[in-house]
Short mmCIF file of C-alpha atoms in Angstrom, two decimals:
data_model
loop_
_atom_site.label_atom_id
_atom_site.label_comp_id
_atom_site.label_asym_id
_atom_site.label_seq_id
_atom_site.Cartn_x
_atom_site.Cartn_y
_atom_site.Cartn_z
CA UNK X 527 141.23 62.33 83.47
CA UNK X 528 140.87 62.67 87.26
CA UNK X 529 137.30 61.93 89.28
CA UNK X 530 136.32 62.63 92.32
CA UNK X 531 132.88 60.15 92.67
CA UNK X 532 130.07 61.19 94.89
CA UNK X 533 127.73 57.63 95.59
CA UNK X 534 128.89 53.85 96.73
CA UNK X 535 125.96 52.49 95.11
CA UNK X 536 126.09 50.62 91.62
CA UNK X 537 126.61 53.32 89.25
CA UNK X 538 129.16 54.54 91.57
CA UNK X 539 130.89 51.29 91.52
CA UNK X 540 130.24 50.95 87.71
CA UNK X 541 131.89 54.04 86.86
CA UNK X 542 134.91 53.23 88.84
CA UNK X 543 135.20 50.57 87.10
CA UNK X 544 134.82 51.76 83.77
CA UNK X 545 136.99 54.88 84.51
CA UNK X 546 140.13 52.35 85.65
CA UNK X 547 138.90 50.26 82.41
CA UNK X 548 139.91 53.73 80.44
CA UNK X 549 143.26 54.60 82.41
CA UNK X 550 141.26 56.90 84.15
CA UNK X 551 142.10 57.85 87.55
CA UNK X 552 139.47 57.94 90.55
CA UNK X 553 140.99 59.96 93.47
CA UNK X 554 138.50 59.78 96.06
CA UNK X 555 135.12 58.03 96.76
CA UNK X 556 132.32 59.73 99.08
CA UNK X 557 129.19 57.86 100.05
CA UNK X 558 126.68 59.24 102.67
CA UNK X 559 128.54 58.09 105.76
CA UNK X 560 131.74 59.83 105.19
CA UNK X 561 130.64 62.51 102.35
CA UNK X 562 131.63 65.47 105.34
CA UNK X 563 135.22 64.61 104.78
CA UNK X 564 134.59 67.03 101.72
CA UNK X 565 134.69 70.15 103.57
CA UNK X 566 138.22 69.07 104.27
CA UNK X 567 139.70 68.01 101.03
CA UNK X 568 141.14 70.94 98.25
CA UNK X 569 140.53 70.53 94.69
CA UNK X 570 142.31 66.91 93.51
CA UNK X 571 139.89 65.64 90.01
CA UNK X 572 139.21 67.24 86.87
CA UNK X 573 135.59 66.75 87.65
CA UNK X 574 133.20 65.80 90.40
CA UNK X 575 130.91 62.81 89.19
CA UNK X 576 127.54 62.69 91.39
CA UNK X 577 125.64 59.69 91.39
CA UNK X 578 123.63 59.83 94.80
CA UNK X 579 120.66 60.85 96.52
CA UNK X 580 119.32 64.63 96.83
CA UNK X 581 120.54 65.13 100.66
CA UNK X 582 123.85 64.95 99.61
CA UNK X 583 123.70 67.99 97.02
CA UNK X 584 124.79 70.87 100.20
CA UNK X 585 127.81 69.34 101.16
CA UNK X 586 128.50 68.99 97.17
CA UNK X 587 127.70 72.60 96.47
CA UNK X 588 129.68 74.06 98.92
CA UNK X 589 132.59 72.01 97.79
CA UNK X 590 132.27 73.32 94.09
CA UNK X 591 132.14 76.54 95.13
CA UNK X 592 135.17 76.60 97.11
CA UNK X 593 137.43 74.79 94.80
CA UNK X 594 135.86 75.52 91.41
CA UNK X 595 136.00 71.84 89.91
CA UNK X 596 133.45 71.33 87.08
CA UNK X 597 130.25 69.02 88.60
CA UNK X 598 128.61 66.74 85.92
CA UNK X 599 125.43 65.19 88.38
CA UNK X 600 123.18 62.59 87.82
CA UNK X 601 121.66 62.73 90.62
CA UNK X 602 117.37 62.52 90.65
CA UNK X 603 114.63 63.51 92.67
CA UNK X 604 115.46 66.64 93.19
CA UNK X 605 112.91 69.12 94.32
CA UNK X 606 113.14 72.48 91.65
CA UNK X 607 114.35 74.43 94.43
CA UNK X 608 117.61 71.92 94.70
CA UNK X 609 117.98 72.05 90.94
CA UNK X 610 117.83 76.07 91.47
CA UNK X 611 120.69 75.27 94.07
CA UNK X 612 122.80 73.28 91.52
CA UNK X 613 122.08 75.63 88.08
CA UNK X 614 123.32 78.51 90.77
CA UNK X 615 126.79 76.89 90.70
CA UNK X 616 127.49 77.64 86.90
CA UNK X 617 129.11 80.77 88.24
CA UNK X 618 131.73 79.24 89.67
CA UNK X 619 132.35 76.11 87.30
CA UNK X 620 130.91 74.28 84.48
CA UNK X 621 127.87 72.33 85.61
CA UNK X 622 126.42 69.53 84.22
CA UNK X 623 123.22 67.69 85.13
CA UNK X 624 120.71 64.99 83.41
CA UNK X 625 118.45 62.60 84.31
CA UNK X 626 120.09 60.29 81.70
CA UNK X 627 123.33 60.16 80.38
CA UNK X 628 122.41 57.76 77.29
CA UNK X 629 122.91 58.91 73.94
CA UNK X 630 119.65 57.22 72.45
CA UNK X 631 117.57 59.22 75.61
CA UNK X 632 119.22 62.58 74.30
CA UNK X 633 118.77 61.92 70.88
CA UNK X 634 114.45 61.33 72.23
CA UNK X 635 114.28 64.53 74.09
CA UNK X 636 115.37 66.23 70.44
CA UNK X 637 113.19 64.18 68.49
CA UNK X 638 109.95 65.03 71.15
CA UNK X 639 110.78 68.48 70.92
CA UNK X 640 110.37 68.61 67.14
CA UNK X 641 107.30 65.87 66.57
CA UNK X 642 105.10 67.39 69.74
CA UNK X 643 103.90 70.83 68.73
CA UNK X 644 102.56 69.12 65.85
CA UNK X 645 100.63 66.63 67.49
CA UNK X 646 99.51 68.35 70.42
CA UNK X 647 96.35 69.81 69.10
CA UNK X 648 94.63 66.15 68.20
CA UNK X 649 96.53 63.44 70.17
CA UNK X 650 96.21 62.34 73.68
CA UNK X 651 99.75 62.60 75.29
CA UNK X 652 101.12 59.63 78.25
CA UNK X 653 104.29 58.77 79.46
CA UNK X 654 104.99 55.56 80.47
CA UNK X 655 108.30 54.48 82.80
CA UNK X 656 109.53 51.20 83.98
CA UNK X 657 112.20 50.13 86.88
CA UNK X 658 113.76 48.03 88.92
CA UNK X 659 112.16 47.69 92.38
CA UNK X 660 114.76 49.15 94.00
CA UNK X 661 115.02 52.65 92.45
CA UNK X 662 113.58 55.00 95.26
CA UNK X 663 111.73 57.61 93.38
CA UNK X 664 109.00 58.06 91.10
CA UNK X 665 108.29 59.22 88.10
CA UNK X 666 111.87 58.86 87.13
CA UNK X 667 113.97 61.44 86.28
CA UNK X 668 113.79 60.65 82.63
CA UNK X 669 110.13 60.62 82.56
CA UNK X 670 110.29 64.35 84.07
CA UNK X 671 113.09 65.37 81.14
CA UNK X 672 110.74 63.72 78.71
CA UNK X 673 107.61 65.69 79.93
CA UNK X 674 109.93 68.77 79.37
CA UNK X 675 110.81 67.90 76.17
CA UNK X 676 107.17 67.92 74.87
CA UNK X 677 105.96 70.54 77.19
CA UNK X 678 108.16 73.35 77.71
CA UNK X 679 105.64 75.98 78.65
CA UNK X 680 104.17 73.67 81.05
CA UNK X 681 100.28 73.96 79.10
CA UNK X 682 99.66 70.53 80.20
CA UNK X 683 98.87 69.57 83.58
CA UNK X 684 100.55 66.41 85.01
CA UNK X 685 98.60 63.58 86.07
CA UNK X 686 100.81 61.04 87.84
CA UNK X 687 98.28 58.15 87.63
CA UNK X 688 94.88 57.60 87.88
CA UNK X 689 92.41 55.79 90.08
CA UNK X 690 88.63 55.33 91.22
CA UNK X 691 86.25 57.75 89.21
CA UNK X 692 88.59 60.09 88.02
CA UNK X 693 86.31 61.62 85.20
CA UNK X 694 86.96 61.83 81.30
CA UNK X 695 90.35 62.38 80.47
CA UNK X 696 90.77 66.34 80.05
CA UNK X 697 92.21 67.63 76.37
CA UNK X 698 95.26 69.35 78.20
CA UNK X 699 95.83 66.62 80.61
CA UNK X 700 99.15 64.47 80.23
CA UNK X 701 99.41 61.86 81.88
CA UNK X 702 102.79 59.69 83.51
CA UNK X 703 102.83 56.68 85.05
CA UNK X 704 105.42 54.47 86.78
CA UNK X 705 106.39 50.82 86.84
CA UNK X 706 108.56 48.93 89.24
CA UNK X 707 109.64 45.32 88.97
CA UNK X 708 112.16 42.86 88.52
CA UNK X 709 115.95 44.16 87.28
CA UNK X 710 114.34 46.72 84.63
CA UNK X 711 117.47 49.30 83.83
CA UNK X 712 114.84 51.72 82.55
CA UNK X 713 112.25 51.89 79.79
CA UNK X 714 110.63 55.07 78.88
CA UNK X 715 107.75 55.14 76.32
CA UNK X 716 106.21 58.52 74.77
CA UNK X 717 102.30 57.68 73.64
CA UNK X 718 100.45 59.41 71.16
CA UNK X 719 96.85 58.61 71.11
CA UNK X 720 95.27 60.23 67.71
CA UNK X 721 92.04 59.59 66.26
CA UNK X 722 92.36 56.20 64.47
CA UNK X 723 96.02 55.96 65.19
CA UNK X 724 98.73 55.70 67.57
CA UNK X 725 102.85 56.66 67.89
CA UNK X 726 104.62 55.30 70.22
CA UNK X 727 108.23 56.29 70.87
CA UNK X 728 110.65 54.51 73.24
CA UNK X 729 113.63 53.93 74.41
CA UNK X 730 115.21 50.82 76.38
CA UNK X 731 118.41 50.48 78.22
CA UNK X 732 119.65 46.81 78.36
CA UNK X 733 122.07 47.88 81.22
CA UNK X 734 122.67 50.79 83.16
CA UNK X 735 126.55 50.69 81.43
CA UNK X 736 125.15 53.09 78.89
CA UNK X 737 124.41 55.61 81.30
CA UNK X 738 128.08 54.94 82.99
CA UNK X 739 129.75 55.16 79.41
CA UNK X 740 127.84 58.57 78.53
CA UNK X 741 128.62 60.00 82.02
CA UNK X 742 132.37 59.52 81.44
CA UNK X 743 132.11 61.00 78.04
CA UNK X 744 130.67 64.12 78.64
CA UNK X 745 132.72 64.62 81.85
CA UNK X 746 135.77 64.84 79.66
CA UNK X 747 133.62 67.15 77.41
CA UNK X 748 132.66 69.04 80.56
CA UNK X 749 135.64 69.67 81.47
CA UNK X 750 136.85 71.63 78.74
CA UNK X 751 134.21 74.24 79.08
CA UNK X 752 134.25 77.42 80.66
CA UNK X 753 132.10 78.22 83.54
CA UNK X 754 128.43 77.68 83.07
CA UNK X 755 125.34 75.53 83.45
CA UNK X 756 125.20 72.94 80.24
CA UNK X 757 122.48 69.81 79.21
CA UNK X 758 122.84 67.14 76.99
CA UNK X 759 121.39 69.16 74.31
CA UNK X 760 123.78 72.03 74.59
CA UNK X 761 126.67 69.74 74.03
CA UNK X 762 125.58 67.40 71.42
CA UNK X 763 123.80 69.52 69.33
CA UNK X 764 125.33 72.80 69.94
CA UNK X 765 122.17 74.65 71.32
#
């Protein structure tokens, strides 16, 4: 397989060196100082591997577009107006894009969609997510897909922390709070408050080489498929 990475930072570098690790071949690196020498470079990977901040996603889209090479992003903190942006290029290739590449994090969304209908009506819902202090945006990504998961229809309203006197907690509340400190590669915990009982469901990633060795897997997946906008779900499950 050939990649073409967008993002210098340390999943960019981990996949590189994972990819080599596979006899994969990376054939060109962007980062934000030099990421307009796309407009002048023709189709050369299999797939485009994005890994960087949101500002970055015009300069990616109109290089999809032009050469048609399948995008798998994990890019977060997007606003839904740039994920519009990015679903709108499954005309032109297959697209790709998660919060979290893991397989135990996909394998949580599908679980959360099955267990929360049925506890909805008499448990308390929070999300709890924990970081590194260095990752730039909050809630995380994950957290977000997570909130999907049990919420679909959007019923609940978000409440992204909670301070002073905030009032009773309200029945169709949810709320999601964020944690930053130390080296943390990313915990996510799902809470279900009941009456007289709790479930707690969550996942924790030792290292962020499980989201580098899911990335690479579903890019070779990816780019197999015809043109179209895909998840995690889609893939593994065939949904």
């Amino acid at each position: 397989m050939r990649y073409l990475l967008i993002g210098r930072g340390k999943m960019g570098r981990l996949l590189q060196a994972s990819a080599a690790a596979d006899g994969d071949q990376v054939e060109a690196v962007f980062g934000h100082d030099d990421l307009d020498g796309l407009a002048r470079l023709g189709r050369v990977a299999d797939v485009v591997i994005d890994f960087s901040r949101p500002e970055a996603l015009a300069e990616i889209c109109s290089y999809v577009r032009r050469t048609g090479t399948p995008l798998l992003s994990g890019t977060t903190g997007y606003a839904p107006e740039q994920l519009a942006l990015l679903r709108s290029l499954g005309s032109c290739a297959p697209v790709l894009w998660s919060a979290n590449y893991s397989l135990g994090v996909a394998v949580l969304v599908r679980a959360l969609q099955t267990v929360a209908d049925v506890l909805k009506p008499d448990f308390d819902i929070e999300i709890t997510e924990t970081h590194h202090n260095q990752k730039a945006d909050a809630p995380s990504g994950t957290a977000k897909l997570l909130l999907e998961a049990i919420d679909p229809a959007h019923a609940l309203t978000p409440v992204y922390g909670r301070q002073g006197s905030c009032g009773r907690r309200q029945k169709a509340e949810v709320g999601v709070h964020a944690l930053r400190g130390g080296t943390v590669a990313g915990t996510h915990t799902v809470h279900f408050f009941g009456p007289d009982e709790e479930l707690e469901l969550t996942h924790r990633a030792a290292s962020r080489q499980i989201f580098v060795r899911g990335a690479l897997h579903m890019a070779r997946l990816l780019a197999e498929r015809p043109n179209g906008v895909y998840d995690l779900q889609t893939i593994l499950f065939g949904e």
